[in-house]
Amino acid sequence: MSAILVTGATGNVGRHVVSRLSEAGLKVRALARDPERAGLPVETVRGDLTEPRSLEPALDDVDSVFLLWPGFTTGNAAEVVARIAGRARRVVYLSALGADSSSHYGEIEQLIRHSGVSWTFLRPGGFAVNTLMWADQIRQGVVRWPYGKASRALIHEKDIAAVAVHALTSAGHNGAAYPLTGPDELTQADQVRVIGEVVGREVRWEEQPPQEARERLLAAWGEPAFVDSALRTWESFVASPERATDTVRRLLGRPALSFRQWAEDHAADFS
């Protein structure tokens, strides 16, 4: 039996991809920088996408690859994609909603398109799990953040993983680019309210001036271009909300998990 290689296997999405494939009785191989510390229930091999030659052992007898690219630049993606295409038949790539040639997501999509491998692109919008950045503030009862009226249809990481497994294990997805969102279009202020209701704590939204937020994020993230891009993105969702898609329902035959369900699954992270 050929294996399915999962990169990003220790991350929020990758862990669910690994567990779902394993539970289905499929041969799964996970890629990790430190296999001993990965704590995964499948064969885990040492490898690093920033070091393409390290991928060779991981690609032995591999038919399909779930590709999650680390970082926000393409780096050596061309060599990585070439090595994967030389050994595997199919790639399911975790891209992003609205990916185009101006983004690293779009550049990597183009590399995959031209590699000769069969491909499927998953293009999720906002990840619900990113609201964990508010955890400390939620515990204190006030979230001070910019653009409270920015509205998004955040997706549960379990749904991204479920679609990935569906694309990896069934026919009819070659050449497809799937826009993925959750079912709820909620402003950031409403997201905070829902989390508060789930954890049984009254949480208030306090609008933060964007420049103040920028200084705070620079101290935390240390990359001005990324900080500015994030702020522009949040601002854009005030006037042009991220709209919910029905892709999860169409592919999986069930509704996408709600943001409230996500909050319930992660309630302990806010306690």
PDB file of C-alpha atoms in Angstrom:
ATOM      1  CA  MET A   1       0.000   0.000   0.000  1.00  0.00           C
ATOM      2  CA  SER A   2       1.368   3.400  -0.961  1.00  0.00           C
ATOM      3  CA  ALA A   3       1.550   6.044   1.738  1.00  0.00           C
ATOM      4  CA  ILE A   4       0.009   9.481   2.103  1.00  0.00           C
ATOM      5  CA  LEU A   5       2.575  12.017   3.300  1.00  0.00           C
ATOM      6  CA  VAL A   6       1.301  14.793   5.576  1.00  0.00           C
ATOM      7  CA  THR A   7       3.428  17.914   5.960  1.00  0.00           C
ATOM      8  CA  GLY A   8       2.624  20.421   8.691  1.00  0.00           C
ATOM      9  CA  ALA A   9       1.574  17.319  10.618  1.00  0.00           C
ATOM     10  CA  THR A  10       1.989  18.843  14.077  1.00  0.00           C
ATOM     11  CA  GLY A  11      -0.122  21.938  13.302  1.00  0.00           C
ATOM     12  CA  ASN A  12      -3.777  22.757  13.896  1.00  0.00           C
ATOM     13  CA  VAL A  13      -4.952  21.279  10.582  1.00  0.00           C
ATOM     14  CA  GLY A  14      -2.253  18.677  10.027  1.00  0.00           C
ATOM     15  CA  ARG A  15      -2.912  16.803  13.262  1.00  0.00           C
ATOM     16  CA  HIS A  16      -6.538  16.321  12.287  1.00  0.00           C
ATOM     17  CA  VAL A  17      -5.539  15.177   8.784  1.00  0.00           C
ATOM     18  CA  VAL A  18      -3.187  12.596  10.288  1.00  0.00           C
ATOM     19  CA  SER A  19      -5.737  11.281  12.773  1.00  0.00           C
ATOM     20  CA  ARG A  20      -8.556  11.041  10.204  1.00  0.00           C
ATOM     21  CA  LEU A  21      -6.402   9.181   7.697  1.00  0.00           C
ATOM     22  CA  SER A  22      -5.110   6.863  10.413  1.00  0.00           C
ATOM     23  CA  GLU A  23      -8.616   6.139  11.712  1.00  0.00           C
ATOM     24  CA  ALA A  24      -9.616   5.218   8.151  1.00  0.00           C
ATOM     25  CA  GLY A  25      -6.957   2.504   8.164  1.00  0.00           C
ATOM     26  CA  LEU A  26      -4.777   4.169   5.533  1.00  0.00           C
ATOM     27  CA  LYS A  27      -0.994   4.154   5.469  1.00  0.00           C
ATOM     28  CA  VAL A  28       0.031   7.586   6.715  1.00  0.00           C
ATOM     29  CA  ARG A  29       3.469   9.113   7.043  1.00  0.00           C
ATOM     30  CA  ALA A  30       3.944  12.391   8.894  1.00  0.00           C
ATOM     31  CA  LEU A  31       6.791  14.823   8.305  1.00  0.00           C
ATOM     32  CA  ALA A  32       8.239  16.561  11.353  1.00  0.00           C
ATOM     33  CA  ARG A  33      11.439  18.385  12.264  1.00  0.00           C
ATOM     34  CA  ASP A  34      11.552  16.421  15.532  1.00  0.00           C
ATOM     35  CA  PRO A  35       9.700  13.098  15.197  1.00  0.00           C
ATOM     36  CA  GLU A  36      10.323  12.126  18.820  1.00  0.00           C
ATOM     37  CA  ARG A  37       8.483  15.182  20.102  1.00  0.00           C
ATOM     38  CA  ALA A  38       5.702  15.174  17.497  1.00  0.00           C
ATOM     39  CA  GLY A  39       3.492  12.784  19.462  1.00  0.00           C
ATOM     40  CA  LEU A  40       1.687  11.465  16.389  1.00  0.00           C
ATOM     41  CA  PRO A  41       0.012   8.026  16.169  1.00  0.00           C
ATOM     42  CA  VAL A  42       1.575   7.187  12.781  1.00  0.00           C
ATOM     43  CA  GLU A  43       4.985   6.688  11.217  1.00  0.00           C
ATOM     44  CA  THR A  44       6.760  10.026  11.628  1.00  0.00           C
ATOM     45  CA  VAL A  45       9.925  10.806   9.708  1.00  0.00           C
ATOM     46  CA  ARG A  46      12.405  13.615  10.102  1.00  0.00           C
ATOM     47  CA  GLY A  47      12.263  16.289   7.415  1.00  0.00           C
ATOM     48  CA  ASP A  48      12.061  20.011   6.846  1.00  0.00           C
ATOM     49  CA  LEU A  49      10.497  21.755   3.835  1.00  0.00           C
ATOM     50  CA  THR A  50      13.182  24.433   4.060  1.00  0.00           C
ATOM     51  CA  GLU A  51      15.741  21.678   3.380  1.00  0.00           C
ATOM     52  CA  PRO A  52      14.457  19.916   0.230  1.00  0.00           C
ATOM     53  CA  ARG A  53      16.999  17.103   0.303  1.00  0.00           C
ATOM     54  CA  SER A  54      15.679  16.025   3.704  1.00  0.00           C
ATOM     55  CA  LEU A  55      12.387  15.051   2.029  1.00  0.00           C
ATOM     56  CA  GLU A  56      13.758  12.107   0.067  1.00  0.00           C
ATOM     57  CA  PRO A  57      13.260   9.421   2.764  1.00  0.00           C
ATOM     58  CA  ALA A  58       9.770  10.764   3.514  1.00  0.00           C
ATOM     59  CA  LEU A  59       8.769  10.463  -0.154  1.00  0.00           C
ATOM     60  CA  ASP A  60       9.648   6.765  -0.495  1.00  0.00           C
ATOM     61  CA  ASP A  61       6.603   4.877  -1.825  1.00  0.00           C
ATOM     62  CA  VAL A  62       4.345   7.933  -1.443  1.00  0.00           C
ATOM     63  CA  ASP A  63       1.300   8.315  -3.701  1.00  0.00           C
ATOM     64  CA  SER A  64      -0.247  11.529  -2.338  1.00  0.00           C
ATOM     65  CA  VAL A  65       0.952  14.540  -0.347  1.00  0.00           C
ATOM     66  CA  PHE A  66      -0.883  17.014   1.853  1.00  0.00           C
ATOM     67  CA  LEU A  67       1.236  20.137   1.480  1.00  0.00           C
ATOM     68  CA  LEU A  68       1.199  22.959   3.974  1.00  0.00           C
ATOM     69  CA  TRP A  69       3.886  25.526   3.223  1.00  0.00           C
ATOM     70  CA  PRO A  70       5.683  27.081   6.245  1.00  0.00           C
ATOM     71  CA  GLY A  71       6.082  30.843   6.364  1.00  0.00           C
ATOM     72  CA  PHE A  72       4.978  33.696   4.156  1.00  0.00           C
ATOM     73  CA  THR A  73       7.548  33.612   1.352  1.00  0.00           C
ATOM     74  CA  THR A  74       8.065  31.000  -1.343  1.00  0.00           C
ATOM     75  CA  GLY A  75      11.715  30.434  -0.493  1.00  0.00           C
ATOM     76  CA  ASN A  76      12.818  27.129  -2.011  1.00  0.00           C
ATOM     77  CA  ALA A  77       9.273  26.018  -2.876  1.00  0.00           C
ATOM     78  CA  ALA A  78      10.203  25.363  -6.506  1.00  0.00           C
ATOM     79  CA  GLU A  79      12.688  22.653  -5.495  1.00  0.00           C
ATOM     80  CA  VAL A  80      10.296  21.166  -2.945  1.00  0.00           C
ATOM     81  CA  VAL A  81       7.444  20.964  -5.462  1.00  0.00           C
ATOM     82  CA  ALA A  82       9.751  19.423  -8.056  1.00  0.00           C
ATOM     83  CA  ARG A  83      10.880  16.728  -5.626  1.00  0.00           C
ATOM     84  CA  ILE A  84       7.300  15.936  -4.635  1.00  0.00           C
ATOM     85  CA  ALA A  85       6.148  15.811  -8.277  1.00  0.00           C
ATOM     86  CA  GLY A  86       8.997  13.452  -9.078  1.00  0.00           C
ATOM     87  CA  ARG A  87       7.820  10.909  -6.524  1.00  0.00           C
ATOM     88  CA  ALA A  88       4.088  11.413  -5.853  1.00  0.00           C
ATOM     89  CA  ARG A  89       1.006  11.325  -8.062  1.00  0.00           C
ATOM     90  CA  ARG A  90      -1.220  13.823  -6.266  1.00  0.00           C
ATOM     91  CA  VAL A  91      -0.879  16.954  -4.106  1.00  0.00           C
ATOM     92  CA  VAL A  92      -3.539  18.576  -1.955  1.00  0.00           C
ATOM     93  CA  TYR A  93      -2.204  22.035  -1.127  1.00  0.00           C
ATOM     94  CA  LEU A  94      -3.495  24.212   1.705  1.00  0.00           C
ATOM     95  CA  SER A  95      -3.655  27.612   0.034  1.00  0.00           C
ATOM     96  CA  ALA A  96      -5.825  30.613   0.967  1.00  0.00           C
ATOM     97  CA  LEU A  97      -9.045  32.294  -0.125  1.00  0.00           C
ATOM     98  CA  GLY A  98      -8.340  34.857  -2.827  1.00  0.00           C
ATOM     99  CA  ALA A  99      -4.876  33.484  -3.593  1.00  0.00           C
ATOM    100  CA  ASP A 100      -3.390  35.208  -6.625  1.00  0.00           C
ATOM    101  CA  SER A 101      -0.001  35.679  -8.259  1.00  0.00           C
ATOM    102  CA  SER A 102       0.860  38.548  -5.913  1.00  0.00           C
ATOM    103  CA  SER A 103       0.840  36.254  -2.861  1.00  0.00           C
ATOM    104  CA  HIS A 104       3.122  33.399  -1.920  1.00  0.00           C
ATOM    105  CA  TYR A 105       0.040  31.162  -1.921  1.00  0.00           C
ATOM    106  CA  GLY A 106      -0.608  31.992  -5.560  1.00  0.00           C
ATOM    107  CA  GLU A 107       3.036  31.533  -6.502  1.00  0.00           C
ATOM    108  CA  ILE A 108       3.103  28.067  -4.960  1.00  0.00           C
ATOM    109  CA  GLU A 109      -0.170  27.188  -6.691  1.00  0.00           C
ATOM    110  CA  GLN A 110       1.485  28.074 -10.003  1.00  0.00           C
ATOM    111  CA  LEU A 111       4.514  25.914  -9.226  1.00  0.00           C
ATOM    112  CA  ILE A 112       2.204  22.986  -8.509  1.00  0.00           C
ATOM    113  CA  ARG A 113       0.087  23.590 -11.625  1.00  0.00           C
ATOM    114  CA  HIS A 114       3.187  23.447 -13.821  1.00  0.00           C
ATOM    115  CA  SER A 115       4.829  20.482 -12.055  1.00  0.00           C
ATOM    116  CA  GLY A 116       2.839  17.767 -13.838  1.00  0.00           C
ATOM    117  CA  VAL A 117       1.367  16.340 -10.628  1.00  0.00           C
ATOM    118  CA  SER A 118      -2.397  16.024 -10.101  1.00  0.00           C
ATOM    119  CA  TRP A 119      -3.492  18.782  -7.757  1.00  0.00           C
ATOM    120  CA  THR A 120      -6.295  20.089  -5.574  1.00  0.00           C
ATOM    121  CA  PHE A 121      -6.141  23.478  -3.857  1.00  0.00           C
ATOM    122  CA  LEU A 122      -7.927  24.131  -0.575  1.00  0.00           C
ATOM    123  CA  ARG A 123      -8.546  27.862  -0.143  1.00  0.00           C
ATOM    124  CA  PRO A 124      -9.835  28.555   3.355  1.00  0.00           C
ATOM    125  CA  GLY A 125     -10.749  32.021   4.549  1.00  0.00           C
ATOM    126  CA  GLY A 126     -10.196  33.026   8.153  1.00  0.00           C
ATOM    127  CA  PHE A 127      -9.296  30.276  10.620  1.00  0.00           C
ATOM    128  CA  ALA A 128     -11.430  30.218  13.773  1.00  0.00           C
ATOM    129  CA  VAL A 129      -8.380  29.017  15.695  1.00  0.00           C
ATOM    130  CA  ASN A 130      -6.707  32.395  15.155  1.00  0.00           C
ATOM    131  CA  THR A 131      -9.115  33.915  17.682  1.00  0.00           C
ATOM    132  CA  LEU A 132      -7.016  32.169  20.345  1.00  0.00           C
ATOM    133  CA  MET A 133      -4.873  35.312  20.135  1.00  0.00           C
ATOM    134  CA  TRP A 134      -7.558  36.931  22.320  1.00  0.00           C
ATOM    135  CA  ALA A 135      -7.417  34.249  25.022  1.00  0.00           C
ATOM    136  CA  ASP A 136      -5.652  36.329  27.682  1.00  0.00           C
ATOM    137  CA  GLN A 137      -7.929  39.317  27.093  1.00  0.00           C
ATOM    138  CA  ILE A 138     -11.047  37.154  27.189  1.00  0.00           C
ATOM    139  CA  ARG A 139      -9.980  35.836  30.582  1.00  0.00           C
ATOM    140  CA  GLN A 140      -9.802  39.455  31.730  1.00  0.00           C
ATOM    141  CA  GLY A 141     -13.239  40.295  30.330  1.00  0.00           C
ATOM    142  CA  VAL A 142     -12.241  42.925  27.753  1.00  0.00           C
ATOM    143  CA  VAL A 143     -10.878  42.420  24.230  1.00  0.00           C
ATOM    144  CA  ARG A 144      -9.189  45.576  22.984  1.00  0.00           C
ATOM    145  CA  TRP A 145      -8.561  45.159  19.270  1.00  0.00           C
ATOM    146  CA  PRO A 146      -9.080  47.115  16.007  1.00  0.00           C
ATOM    147  CA  TYR A 147     -11.930  46.782  13.522  1.00  0.00           C
ATOM    148  CA  GLY A 148     -14.650  45.265  15.660  1.00  0.00           C
ATOM    149  CA  LYS A 149     -17.078  45.517  12.720  1.00  0.00           C
ATOM    150  CA  ALA A 150     -14.854  43.397  10.439  1.00  0.00           C
ATOM    151  CA  SER A 151     -16.987  40.397   9.461  1.00  0.00           C
ATOM    152  CA  ARG A 152     -15.689  36.965   8.506  1.00  0.00           C
ATOM    153  CA  ALA A 153     -17.014  33.425   8.066  1.00  0.00           C
ATOM    154  CA  LEU A 154     -14.365  31.677  10.160  1.00  0.00           C
ATOM    155  CA  ILE A 155     -13.782  27.984   9.523  1.00  0.00           C
ATOM    156  CA  HIS A 156     -13.141  25.230  12.052  1.00  0.00           C
ATOM    157  CA  GLU A 157      -9.787  23.528  11.471  1.00  0.00           C
ATOM    158  CA  LYS A 158     -11.580  20.174  11.665  1.00  0.00           C
ATOM    159  CA  ASP A 159     -13.539  21.077   8.522  1.00  0.00           C
ATOM    160  CA  ILE A 160     -10.387  21.980   6.613  1.00  0.00           C
ATOM    161  CA  ALA A 161      -8.892  18.627   7.603  1.00  0.00           C
ATOM    162  CA  ALA A 162     -12.065  16.749   6.669  1.00  0.00           C
ATOM    163  CA  VAL A 163     -12.092  18.297   3.195  1.00  0.00           C
ATOM    164  CA  ALA A 164      -8.373  17.560   2.803  1.00  0.00           C
ATOM    165  CA  VAL A 165      -8.917  13.892   3.650  1.00  0.00           C
ATOM    166  CA  HIS A 166     -11.881  13.737   1.267  1.00  0.00           C
ATOM    167  CA  ALA A 167      -9.741  15.162  -1.546  1.00  0.00           C
ATOM    168  CA  LEU A 168      -6.857  12.804  -0.726  1.00  0.00           C
ATOM    169  CA  THR A 169      -8.979   9.673  -0.650  1.00  0.00           C
ATOM    170  CA  SER A 170     -11.661  10.091  -3.310  1.00  0.00           C
ATOM    171  CA  ALA A 171     -11.821  10.766  -7.033  1.00  0.00           C
ATOM    172  CA  GLY A 172     -13.056  13.831  -8.862  1.00  0.00           C
ATOM    173  CA  HIS A 173     -10.926  16.561  -7.281  1.00  0.00           C
ATOM    174  CA  ASN A 174      -8.102  16.905  -9.796  1.00  0.00           C
ATOM    175  CA  GLY A 175      -7.783  20.529 -10.900  1.00  0.00           C
ATOM    176  CA  ALA A 176     -10.273  21.799  -8.305  1.00  0.00           C
ATOM    177  CA  ALA A 177      -9.727  24.900  -6.155  1.00  0.00           C
ATOM    178  CA  TYR A 178     -12.153  24.840  -3.239  1.00  0.00           C
ATOM    179  CA  PRO A 179     -13.075  28.044  -1.343  1.00  0.00           C
ATOM    180  CA  LEU A 180     -13.675  27.021   2.275  1.00  0.00           C
ATOM    181  CA  THR A 181     -15.388  28.970   5.045  1.00  0.00           C
ATOM    182  CA  GLY A 182     -17.521  28.395   8.064  1.00  0.00           C
ATOM    183  CA  PRO A 183     -21.304  28.938   7.941  1.00  0.00           C
ATOM    184  CA  ASP A 184     -21.484  32.044  10.155  1.00  0.00           C
ATOM    185  CA  GLU A 185     -20.707  35.596   9.054  1.00  0.00           C
ATOM    186  CA  LEU A 186     -19.761  37.247  12.337  1.00  0.00           C
ATOM    187  CA  THR A 187     -18.038  40.512  13.162  1.00  0.00           C
ATOM    188  CA  GLN A 188     -14.994  40.325  15.390  1.00  0.00           C
ATOM    189  CA  ALA A 189     -17.047  41.851  18.203  1.00  0.00           C
ATOM    190  CA  ASP A 190     -19.659  39.096  17.759  1.00  0.00           C
ATOM    191  CA  GLN A 191     -16.951  36.427  17.761  1.00  0.00           C
ATOM    192  CA  VAL A 192     -15.822  37.699  21.152  1.00  0.00           C
ATOM    193  CA  ARG A 193     -19.425  37.699  22.389  1.00  0.00           C
ATOM    194  CA  VAL A 194     -19.935  34.072  21.315  1.00  0.00           C
ATOM    195  CA  ILE A 195     -16.739  32.928  23.009  1.00  0.00           C
ATOM    196  CA  GLY A 196     -17.828  34.704  26.196  1.00  0.00           C
ATOM    197  CA  GLU A 197     -21.233  33.003  26.103  1.00  0.00           C
ATOM    198  CA  VAL A 198     -19.633  29.596  25.646  1.00  0.00           C
ATOM    199  CA  VAL A 199     -17.173  29.991  28.528  1.00  0.00           C
ATOM    200  CA  GLY A 200     -19.757  31.665  30.759  1.00  0.00           C
ATOM    201  CA  ARG A 201     -17.974  34.987  31.040  1.00  0.00           C
ATOM    202  CA  GLU A 202     -19.186  38.444  30.066  1.00  0.00           C
ATOM    203  CA  VAL A 203     -16.632  39.809  27.610  1.00  0.00           C
ATOM    204  CA  ARG A 204     -16.701  43.352  26.282  1.00  0.00           C
ATOM    205  CA  TRP A 205     -15.260  44.582  22.983  1.00  0.00           C
ATOM    206  CA  GLU A 206     -13.204  47.776  23.141  1.00  0.00           C
ATOM    207  CA  GLU A 207     -12.202  49.366  19.835  1.00  0.00           C
ATOM    208  CA  GLN A 208      -8.445  49.916  19.574  1.00  0.00           C
ATOM    209  CA  PRO A 209      -6.942  52.569  17.291  1.00  0.00           C
ATOM    210  CA  PRO A 210      -5.155  50.838  14.380  1.00  0.00           C
ATOM    211  CA  GLN A 211      -1.845  52.618  15.042  1.00  0.00           C
ATOM    212  CA  GLU A 212      -1.847  51.426  18.647  1.00  0.00           C
ATOM    213  CA  ALA A 213      -2.595  47.911  17.446  1.00  0.00           C
ATOM    214  CA  ARG A 214       0.235  48.141  14.933  1.00  0.00           C
ATOM    215  CA  GLU A 215       2.762  48.971  17.645  1.00  0.00           C
ATOM    216  CA  ARG A 216       1.563  46.078  19.764  1.00  0.00           C
ATOM    217  CA  LEU A 217       1.652  43.628  16.874  1.00  0.00           C
ATOM    218  CA  LEU A 218       5.104  44.780  15.804  1.00  0.00           C
ATOM    219  CA  ALA A 219       6.365  43.985  19.288  1.00  0.00           C
ATOM    220  CA  ALA A 220       4.752  40.532  19.116  1.00  0.00           C
ATOM    221  CA  TRP A 221       5.407  39.564  15.491  1.00  0.00           C
ATOM    222  CA  GLY A 222       8.414  41.684  14.547  1.00  0.00           C
ATOM    223  CA  GLU A 223       7.670  41.777  10.805  1.00  0.00           C
ATOM    224  CA  PRO A 224       6.294  45.158   9.618  1.00  0.00           C
ATOM    225  CA  ALA A 225       5.083  43.921   6.216  1.00  0.00           C
ATOM    226  CA  PHE A 226       3.108  41.095   7.794  1.00  0.00           C
ATOM    227  CA  VAL A 227       1.620  43.358  10.483  1.00  0.00           C
ATOM    228  CA  ASP A 228       0.549  45.955   7.911  1.00  0.00           C
ATOM    229  CA  SER A 229      -0.943  43.263   5.682  1.00  0.00           C
ATOM    230  CA  ALA A 230      -2.949  41.843   8.611  1.00  0.00           C
ATOM    231  CA  LEU A 231      -4.308  45.275   9.543  1.00  0.00           C
ATOM    232  CA  ARG A 232      -5.286  46.027   5.938  1.00  0.00           C
ATOM    233  CA  THR A 233      -7.037  42.667   5.728  1.00  0.00           C
ATOM    234  CA  TRP A 234      -9.068  43.243   8.906  1.00  0.00           C
ATOM    235  CA  GLU A 235      -9.989  46.742   7.728  1.00  0.00           C
ATOM    236  CA  SER A 236     -11.160  45.407   4.348  1.00  0.00           C
ATOM    237  CA  PHE A 237     -13.692  43.103   6.033  1.00  0.00           C
ATOM    238  CA  VAL A 238     -15.522  46.093   7.517  1.00  0.00           C
ATOM    239  CA  ALA A 239     -16.751  47.317   4.134  1.00  0.00           C
ATOM    240  CA  SER A 240     -16.519  43.981   2.290  1.00  0.00           C
ATOM    241  CA  PRO A 241     -17.350  41.103   4.660  1.00  0.00           C
ATOM    242  CA  GLU A 242     -15.996  37.646   3.977  1.00  0.00           C
ATOM    243  CA  ARG A 243     -18.990  35.706   2.659  1.00  0.00           C
ATOM    244  CA  ALA A 244     -19.799  32.154   3.687  1.00  0.00           C
ATOM    245  CA  THR A 245     -19.528  29.418   1.059  1.00  0.00           C
ATOM    246  CA  ASP A 246     -21.346  26.076   0.941  1.00  0.00           C
ATOM    247  CA  THR A 247     -18.281  24.090  -0.183  1.00  0.00           C
ATOM    248  CA  VAL A 248     -17.984  22.053   3.013  1.00  0.00           C
ATOM    249  CA  ARG A 249     -21.626  20.984   2.780  1.00  0.00           C
ATOM    250  CA  ARG A 250     -21.344  20.126  -0.914  1.00  0.00           C
ATOM    251  CA  LEU A 251     -18.221  18.026  -0.446  1.00  0.00           C
ATOM    252  CA  LEU A 252     -18.940  16.356   2.879  1.00  0.00           C
ATOM    253  CA  GLY A 253     -22.743  16.136   2.786  1.00  0.00           C
ATOM    254  CA  ARG A 254     -23.143  17.991   6.082  1.00  0.00           C
ATOM    255  CA  PRO A 255     -23.092  21.635   7.161  1.00  0.00           C
ATOM    256  CA  ALA A 256     -19.816  23.255   8.092  1.00  0.00           C
ATOM    257  CA  LEU A 257     -19.194  23.444  11.844  1.00  0.00           C
ATOM    258  CA  SER A 258     -20.369  26.694  13.405  1.00  0.00           C
ATOM    259  CA  PHE A 259     -18.158  29.199  15.173  1.00  0.00           C
ATOM    260  CA  ARG A 260     -20.028  28.392  18.389  1.00  0.00           C
ATOM    261  CA  GLN A 261     -19.118  24.719  17.930  1.00  0.00           C
ATOM    262  CA  TRP A 262     -15.494  25.735  17.485  1.00  0.00           C
ATOM    263  CA  ALA A 263     -15.648  27.807  20.687  1.00  0.00           C
ATOM    264  CA  GLU A 264     -17.150  24.851  22.560  1.00  0.00           C
ATOM    265  CA  ASP A 265     -14.368  22.589  21.291  1.00  0.00           C
ATOM    266  CA  HIS A 266     -11.773  25.115  22.511  1.00  0.00           C
ATOM    267  CA  ALA A 267     -13.471  26.343  25.689  1.00  0.00           C
ATOM    268  CA  ALA A 268     -10.609  25.060  27.827  1.00  0.00           C
ATOM    269  CA  ASP A 269      -8.166  27.277  25.917  1.00  0.00           C
ATOM    270  CA  PHE A 270     -10.025  30.352  27.162  1.00  0.00           C
ATOM    271  CA  SER A 271     -10.359  29.209  30.776  1.00  0.00           C
TER     272      SER A 271
END
